[in-house]
């Protein structure tokens, strides 16, 4: 080769090292490990299969027949259908909704139109009669009603002035007090329904009725389903205990918040176990709702916020905001009435939730899930892009997958068996705990 001298070789000697340097700093393509891909696929399979599990587990898709009461308990509130067939008569409790539904709920009763005699409204501090409305859902037209006060500022009887046609109906009832709003009740009418609901005798006290309900539940539920809330409580309690022990070595704010969140998980599942075994009380229903339905997801999201946000003032803002909202929610739950007539049968669903409590619950669950899942996926993406901390990346994916598993389990309650929720809770909490251990 000729010597590298002359006019043109100087440029070669200069540019060659530069080209080598530029080529060496090009980002390398990082392949996702097969184990990580397999884990993600398993999580996706779990999320898809959990809502479909009831189809293969023998959950009935029919609505359980509702019984009638001869008289209303003293502390009963809400909307009741007055039914009679010429021989028997009674009152049927309708389940309240805090918001109007787009579709007719499967849990609403279906009755013969000839059996309906009126609508009984029991409420502390009745509103003007015109504000209690009945709509036919197919036409969205209001049904004209006559109102008769049965008890001053306490009880009202509404009767349609025209015969009700077969179809689905919506009762819109105002709720007063500090958090004024509306509650919604649903029922359907069909001449194809010929059976008249059974009447619970007045002589059979609450203990006898609760025993009958418990016996029926024991006959229709699999024994292993009773253990699901217990397993959720044990897994959540173990996770909270492990996190609390780590705090003794070094206090990390996000671990302290996550420890509290898993403790709330454990308390909620434990109240379900106690309610199933010993019977539900009003305070037990309130404890379940505030710990399990309202606060737990919000505190999980706050833990992720404290982990990802670096600015102290933003971390303090999130912490104090969550503390204030939690205190407000606890106050609302403590003041919320519980329907004693349906408590033994419905459990924590007998809690009458004001509009403000419903909005807070929706907000905390939505924002908490977004922070927990979004933060975990964002951290996993950063670890993968930088090619560092593969174990933490897998842990973040597990945290996100566990949170989504718990969220997906809420769809199981639409099949009429709320205890199936703990099938997803047990799996989801275990996956989140596994992810925490890897981070």
Coordinates of C-alpha atoms in Angstrom, one line a residue:
X1 CA 0.0 0.0 0.0
X2 CA 1.3 3.5 -0.7
X3 CA 2.2 5.5 2.3
X4 CA -0.6 7.5 3.9
X5 CA 0.9 10.9 3.0
X6 CA -0.2 13.6 0.6
X7 CA -3.0 16.0 0.3
X8 CA -5.9 13.6 0.7
X9 CA -4.7 11.2 3.4
X10 CA -5.0 13.7 6.2
X11 CA -8.7 13.8 5.9
X12 CA -8.8 10.0 6.0
X13 CA -6.7 9.9 9.1
X14 CA -9.1 12.4 10.8
X15 CA -12.5 11.0 9.7
X16 CA -11.8 7.3 10.2
X17 CA -11.6 7.5 14.0
X18 CA -14.6 9.8 14.1
X19 CA -16.7 7.3 12.0
X20 CA -15.6 4.4 14.3
X21 CA -16.6 6.5 17.4
X22 CA -20.0 7.3 15.9
X23 CA -20.7 3.7 15.0
X24 CA -19.7 2.6 18.5
X25 CA -22.3 4.9 20.2
X26 CA -25.2 3.8 18.1
X27 CA -27.9 2.3 20.3
X28 CA -28.0 -1.4 20.3
X29 CA -31.3 -3.2 19.7
X30 CA -32.3 -4.8 23.0
X31 CA -34.3 -8.0 22.7
X32 CA -36.9 -8.7 25.3
X33 CA -36.0 -11.9 27.3
X34 CA -38.2 -14.9 26.6
X35 CA -39.0 -15.2 30.2
X36 CA -40.4 -11.7 30.3
X37 CA -42.5 -12.3 27.2
X38 CA -43.8 -15.5 28.7
X39 CA -44.7 -13.6 31.9
X40 CA -46.5 -10.9 30.0
X41 CA -48.5 -13.4 28.0
X42 CA -49.5 -15.3 31.2
X43 CA -50.7 -12.0 32.7
X44 CA -52.7 -11.2 29.6
X45 CA -54.2 -14.7 29.6
X46 CA -55.2 -14.2 33.3
X47 CA -56.9 -10.9 32.6
X48 CA -58.9 -12.3 29.7
X49 CA -59.8 -15.6 31.5
X50 CA -60.9 -14.2 34.9
X51 CA -64.1 -12.5 33.6
X52 CA -64.9 -15.6 31.7
X53 CA -64.2 -18.0 34.6
X54 CA -67.9 -18.0 35.8
X55 CA -69.0 -19.4 32.5
X56 CA -67.0 -22.5 33.2
X57 CA -67.6 -22.6 37.0
X58 CA -71.4 -23.2 36.9
X59 CA -72.4 -19.7 38.1
X60 CA -76.2 -19.5 37.4
X61 CA -77.1 -16.7 35.0
X62 CA -80.7 -16.3 36.4
X63 CA -81.8 -13.8 39.0
X64 CA -82.7 -15.2 42.4
X65 CA -86.3 -14.8 43.1
X66 CA -87.0 -12.0 45.7
X67 CA -89.3 -12.5 48.6
X68 CA -91.9 -10.1 50.0
X69 CA -92.2 -8.5 53.4
X70 CA -95.6 -8.1 55.0
X71 CA -94.5 -4.9 56.8
X72 CA -91.5 -2.6 56.6
X73 CA -89.0 -2.5 59.4
X74 CA -88.9 0.7 61.4
X75 CA -85.5 1.9 60.0
X76 CA -86.1 0.8 56.4
X77 CA -85.6 3.3 53.6
X78 CA -85.8 3.4 49.9
X79 CA -88.4 2.3 47.2
X80 CA -90.6 -0.7 47.6
X81 CA -93.2 -2.3 45.3
X82 CA -96.6 -3.0 46.7
X83 CA -97.7 -6.3 45.2
X84 CA -100.9 -8.4 45.6
X85 CA -102.6 -11.3 43.7
X86 CA -106.0 -11.4 45.5
X87 CA -104.8 -13.9 48.1
X88 CA -101.5 -12.6 49.3
X89 CA -99.9 -9.1 49.4
X90 CA -96.5 -7.8 50.5
X91 CA -93.7 -5.3 49.8
X92 CA -90.6 -6.0 47.6
X93 CA -87.4 -4.1 48.3
X94 CA -85.7 -2.6 45.2
X95 CA -82.0 -2.2 45.0
X96 CA -80.8 1.5 44.8
X97 CA -78.4 2.8 42.2
X98 CA -76.5 6.1 42.7
X99 CA -76.4 6.8 39.0
X100 CA -78.7 6.0 36.0
X101 CA -77.7 2.9 34.0
X102 CA -77.5 2.8 30.2
X103 CA -79.0 -0.7 30.2
X104 CA -81.6 -2.5 32.3
X105 CA -79.8 -4.4 35.1
X106 CA -80.1 -8.2 35.3
X107 CA -80.6 -8.0 39.1
X108 CA -83.9 -6.0 38.7
X109 CA -87.1 -8.1 39.5
X110 CA -89.5 -9.1 36.7
X111 CA -93.1 -9.1 37.8
X112 CA -96.6 -9.6 36.4
X113 CA -98.2 -6.2 35.8
X114 CA -101.5 -7.3 37.3
X115 CA -99.7 -7.8 40.7
X116 CA -98.4 -4.3 41.0
X117 CA -100.5 -2.1 43.3
X118 CA -98.2 0.9 43.8
X119 CA -94.8 2.1 44.9
X120 CA -94.0 2.8 48.5
X121 CA -91.4 5.4 49.3
X122 CA -89.8 5.4 52.7
X123 CA -87.5 8.3 53.4
X124 CA -86.5 10.6 56.2
X125 CA -87.8 14.0 55.1
X126 CA -90.0 13.5 52.1
X127 CA -89.6 15.8 49.1
X128 CA -92.4 17.3 47.0
X129 CA -94.4 14.5 45.4
X130 CA -93.7 15.8 41.9
X131 CA -90.0 15.0 42.3
X132 CA -90.7 11.2 42.6
X133 CA -90.9 10.0 39.0
X134 CA -91.5 6.8 37.1
X135 CA -90.3 6.3 33.6
X136 CA -90.8 3.5 31.0
X137 CA -87.3 2.9 29.7
X138 CA -88.3 1.9 26.2
X139 CA -90.1 5.2 25.5
X140 CA -88.3 7.4 28.0
X141 CA -91.6 8.9 28.8
X142 CA -92.7 9.7 32.4
X143 CA -95.7 7.8 33.8
X144 CA -98.3 10.0 35.6
X145 CA -98.6 9.3 39.3
X146 CA -100.9 10.1 42.2
X147 CA -99.4 10.5 45.6
X148 CA -100.8 9.7 49.0
X149 CA -98.9 10.6 52.2
X150 CA -99.0 7.6 54.5
X151 CA -96.7 9.1 57.2
X152 CA -95.8 12.8 57.5
X153 CA -92.3 13.4 56.2
X154 CA -91.6 9.7 56.3
X155 CA -93.7 7.5 53.9
X156 CA -95.4 8.0 50.5
X157 CA -97.5 5.8 48.3
X158 CA -97.4 6.4 44.5
X159 CA -99.9 4.9 42.1
X160 CA -99.9 5.1 38.3
X161 CA -102.9 6.8 36.8
X162 CA -102.8 4.7 33.7
X163 CA -102.3 0.9 33.3
X164 CA -98.6 0.0 33.0
X165 CA -97.6 -1.7 29.8
X166 CA -95.1 -4.6 29.7
X167 CA -91.6 -3.4 29.7
X168 CA -88.8 -2.0 31.9
X169 CA -89.3 0.8 34.3
X170 CA -87.1 3.3 36.2
X171 CA -88.0 5.0 39.5
X172 CA -86.1 8.3 40.1
X173 CA -86.1 9.4 43.7
X174 CA -84.6 12.5 45.2
X175 CA -82.2 12.2 48.1
X176 CA -82.0 15.2 50.4
X177 CA -79.6 16.2 53.1
X178 CA -76.2 17.8 52.8
X179 CA -75.4 15.9 49.6
X180 CA -78.6 16.2 47.6
X181 CA -78.9 14.0 44.5
X182 CA -81.0 11.2 43.2
X183 CA -81.3 7.4 43.5
X184 CA -82.6 5.1 40.8
X185 CA -84.5 1.8 41.1
X186 CA -85.4 -0.6 38.4
X187 CA -88.1 -3.3 37.8
X188 CA -89.7 -5.0 34.8
X189 CA -93.2 -6.1 34.0
X190 CA -94.1 -9.0 31.8
X191 CA -97.5 -11.0 31.6
X192 CA -95.4 -14.1 31.0
X193 CA -94.5 -14.1 34.7
X194 CA -97.2 -16.1 36.5
X195 CA -95.6 -16.9 39.9
X196 CA -96.1 -14.6 42.9
X197 CA -93.1 -13.9 45.1
X198 CA -92.9 -15.8 48.4
X199 CA -93.8 -13.9 51.5
X200 CA -91.5 -13.9 54.6
X201 CA -93.8 -14.5 57.6
X202 CA -93.8 -11.9 60.3
X203 CA -93.4 -14.6 62.9
X204 CA -90.0 -15.7 61.5
X205 CA -87.5 -13.3 63.1
X206 CA -84.3 -12.1 61.8
X207 CA -82.3 -15.0 63.1
X208 CA -84.6 -17.5 61.3
X209 CA -84.5 -15.5 58.0
X210 CA -80.7 -15.3 58.2
X211 CA -80.5 -19.0 58.9
X212 CA -82.6 -19.7 55.8
X213 CA -80.5 -17.5 53.6
X214 CA -77.3 -19.0 55.0
X215 CA -78.6 -22.5 54.4
X216 CA -79.6 -21.7 50.8
X217 CA -76.2 -20.1 50.2
X218 CA -74.4 -23.2 51.5
X219 CA -76.4 -25.4 49.2
X220 CA -75.7 -23.3 46.1
X221 CA -72.0 -22.4 46.7
X222 CA -69.0 -24.6 46.4
X223 CA -67.1 -25.1 49.7
X224 CA -63.8 -23.8 48.2
X225 CA -65.5 -20.5 47.4
X226 CA -65.9 -19.7 51.1
X227 CA -62.1 -19.9 51.5
X228 CA -61.3 -17.3 48.8
X229 CA -61.9 -14.2 51.1
X230 CA -59.8 -15.9 53.8
X231 CA -57.0 -16.6 51.3
X232 CA -57.1 -12.9 50.2
X233 CA -56.9 -11.8 53.8
X234 CA -54.0 -14.0 54.6
X235 CA -52.0 -13.0 51.5
X236 CA -52.7 -9.3 52.0
X237 CA -51.8 -9.6 55.7
X238 CA -48.5 -11.4 54.9
X239 CA -47.6 -8.7 52.3
X240 CA -48.3 -5.9 54.8
X241 CA -46.3 -7.7 57.5
X242 CA -43.3 -8.2 55.2
X243 CA -43.3 -4.5 54.2
X244 CA -43.6 -3.3 57.8
X245 CA -40.6 -5.4 58.7
X246 CA -38.6 -3.8 55.9
X247 CA -39.5 -0.4 57.3
X248 CA -37.6 -1.3 60.5
X249 CA -34.4 -1.4 58.5
X250 CA -35.0 1.7 56.4
X251 CA -38.1 3.9 56.2
X252 CA -39.2 4.4 52.6
X253 CA -42.4 6.5 52.1
X254 CA -43.8 4.4 49.3
X255 CA -43.3 1.2 51.2
X256 CA -45.1 2.6 54.2
X257 CA -48.0 3.6 52.1
X258 CA -48.1 0.3 50.3
X259 CA -48.0 -1.5 53.6
X260 CA -51.1 0.5 54.7
X261 CA -52.8 -0.4 51.4
X262 CA -52.2 -4.1 51.8
X263 CA -53.4 -3.9 55.4
X264 CA -56.7 -2.3 54.1
X265 CA -56.9 -5.2 51.7
X266 CA -56.6 -7.7 54.6
X267 CA -59.2 -5.9 56.7
X268 CA -61.7 -5.8 53.9
X269 CA -61.3 -9.5 53.1
X270 CA -61.5 -10.4 56.8
X271 CA -64.8 -8.5 57.2
X272 CA -66.2 -10.5 54.3
X273 CA -65.1 -13.7 56.2
X274 CA -66.7 -12.6 59.4
X275 CA -69.8 -11.5 57.7
X276 CA -70.2 -14.8 55.9
X277 CA -69.6 -16.9 59.1
X278 CA -71.1 -14.8 61.9
X279 CA -73.6 -12.6 60.0
X280 CA -73.4 -9.0 58.8
X281 CA -73.8 -6.0 61.0
X282 CA -74.1 -2.3 60.1
X283 CA -70.6 -1.4 61.3
X284 CA -69.2 -4.5 59.6
X285 CA -70.7 -3.3 56.3
X286 CA -69.3 0.2 56.8
X287 CA -65.8 -1.2 57.6
X288 CA -65.8 -3.3 54.5
X289 CA -66.9 -0.5 52.2
X290 CA -64.5 2.1 53.5
X291 CA -61.5 -0.2 53.5
X292 CA -62.1 -2.4 50.4
X293 CA -64.3 -0.4 48.0
X294 CA -63.2 3.2 48.7
X295 CA -59.6 3.6 50.0
X296 CA -57.4 0.7 49.1
X297 CA -56.8 1.5 45.5
X298 CA -56.2 5.1 46.2
X299 CA -53.5 4.3 48.7
X300 CA -51.8 1.9 46.3
X301 CA -51.7 4.7 43.7
X302 CA -50.3 7.1 46.2
X303 CA -47.4 4.7 46.9
X304 CA -46.6 4.7 43.2
X305 CA -46.8 8.5 43.2
X306 CA -44.3 8.8 46.1
X307 CA -42.0 6.3 44.3
X308 CA -41.9 8.1 40.9
X309 CA -42.3 11.8 41.8
X310 CA -39.0 13.4 42.9
X311 CA -40.1 16.9 43.9
X312 CA -40.8 17.1 47.6
X313 CA -43.7 19.6 47.3
X314 CA -45.6 17.3 44.8
X315 CA -45.1 14.3 47.0
X316 CA -46.4 16.2 50.1
X317 CA -49.3 17.5 48.0
X318 CA -50.3 13.9 47.0
X319 CA -49.9 12.6 50.6
X320 CA -52.0 15.4 52.3
X321 CA -54.6 15.3 49.6
X322 CA -55.1 11.6 50.1
X323 CA -55.2 12.0 53.9
X324 CA -58.0 14.7 53.6
X325 CA -60.0 12.7 51.0
X326 CA -59.7 9.5 53.2
X327 CA -60.9 11.3 56.3
X328 CA -63.9 12.8 54.3
X329 CA -64.7 9.3 52.9
X330 CA -64.6 7.8 56.4
X331 CA -67.0 10.4 57.7
X332 CA -69.4 9.8 54.8
X333 CA -69.4 6.1 55.4
X334 CA -69.9 6.4 59.1
X335 CA -73.0 8.5 58.5
X336 CA -74.4 6.4 55.7
X337 CA -77.5 4.4 56.7
X338 CA -77.7 0.7 56.3
X339 CA -80.8 -1.1 55.2
X340 CA -81.5 -3.5 58.0
X341 CA -84.2 -5.3 56.0
X342 CA -81.6 -6.5 53.4
X343 CA -78.5 -6.6 55.5
X344 CA -78.5 -10.3 56.3
X345 CA -79.1 -11.2 52.6
X346 CA -77.1 -8.5 50.8
X347 CA -74.2 -7.9 53.2
X348 CA -72.3 -4.7 52.6
X349 CA -74.5 -4.0 49.6
X350 CA -77.2 -2.9 52.1
X351 CA -75.1 0.3 52.7
X352 CA -77.1 3.3 51.4
X353 CA -74.4 5.3 49.6
X354 CA -74.8 9.1 49.1
X355 CA -73.8 10.7 45.9
X356 CA -70.7 12.3 47.3
X357 CA -69.4 8.9 48.6
X358 CA -70.1 7.3 45.2
X359 CA -68.1 10.1 43.4
X360 CA -65.2 9.8 45.8
X361 CA -65.1 6.1 45.4
X362 CA -65.1 6.3 41.7
X363 CA -62.4 9.0 41.7
X364 CA -60.1 7.2 44.1
X365 CA -60.4 3.9 42.2
X366 CA -59.9 5.5 38.8
X367 CA -56.9 7.7 39.7
X368 CA -55.4 5.0 41.9
X369 CA -55.5 2.4 39.2
X370 CA -54.1 4.9 36.6
X371 CA -51.2 5.8 38.9
X372 CA -50.4 2.2 39.9
X373 CA -50.7 0.6 36.5
X374 CA -49.4 3.5 34.5
X375 CA -46.5 4.1 36.9
X376 CA -45.5 0.5 36.9
X377 CA -45.6 0.2 33.1
X378 CA -43.7 3.5 32.7
X379 CA -40.9 2.3 35.0
X380 CA -40.7 -1.1 33.2
X381 CA -40.4 0.7 29.9
X382 CA -37.6 2.9 31.2
X383 CA -35.7 -0.1 32.6
X384 CA -36.1 -1.9 29.3
X385 CA -34.9 1.0 27.1
X386 CA -31.8 1.5 29.3
X387 CA -31.1 -2.2 29.5
X388 CA -30.8 -2.0 33.3
X389 CA -32.4 -3.5 36.4
X390 CA -34.1 -6.4 34.6
X391 CA -35.4 -7.8 37.9
X392 CA -37.1 -4.5 38.7
X393 CA -38.6 -4.3 35.3
X394 CA -40.2 -7.7 35.8
X395 CA -41.4 -6.6 39.2
X396 CA -43.1 -3.5 37.7
X397 CA -44.8 -5.6 35.1
X398 CA -46.1 -7.9 37.9
X399 CA -47.4 -4.9 39.9
X400 CA -49.3 -3.7 36.9
X401 CA -50.6 -7.1 36.0
X402 CA -51.8 -7.8 39.6
X403 CA -53.6 -4.4 39.8
X404 CA -55.4 -5.1 36.5
X405 CA -56.3 -8.6 37.7
X406 CA -58.0 -7.2 40.8
X407 CA -59.8 -4.6 38.7
X408 CA -60.9 -7.2 36.2
X409 CA -62.4 -9.3 39.0
X410 CA -65.0 -6.6 39.6
X411 CA -66.8 -7.9 36.5
X412 CA -67.5 -11.2 38.3
X413 CA -69.9 -9.6 40.7
X414 CA -72.3 -8.9 37.7
X415 CA -73.1 -12.6 37.7
X416 CA -74.9 -12.3 41.0
X417 CA -72.2 -13.8 43.3
X418 CA -70.0 -11.2 44.9
X419 CA -67.9 -13.9 46.5
X420 CA -66.3 -14.7 43.1
X421 CA -64.6 -11.3 43.4
X422 CA -62.0 -12.9 45.7
X423 CA -61.0 -15.3 43.0
X424 CA -59.4 -12.3 41.2
X425 CA -58.4 -10.6 44.5
X426 CA -56.4 -13.6 45.7
X427 CA -54.6 -13.9 42.4
X428 CA -54.1 -10.2 41.9
X429 CA -52.8 -9.5 45.4
X430 CA -50.4 -12.4 45.2
X431 CA -49.1 -11.1 41.8
X432 CA -48.6 -7.6 43.2
X433 CA -46.8 -9.0 46.3
X434 CA -44.5 -11.0 44.0
X435 CA -43.8 -7.9 42.0
X436 CA -43.0 -5.9 45.1
X437 CA -40.5 -8.5 46.2
X438 CA -38.7 -8.2 42.9
X439 CA -38.5 -4.4 43.1

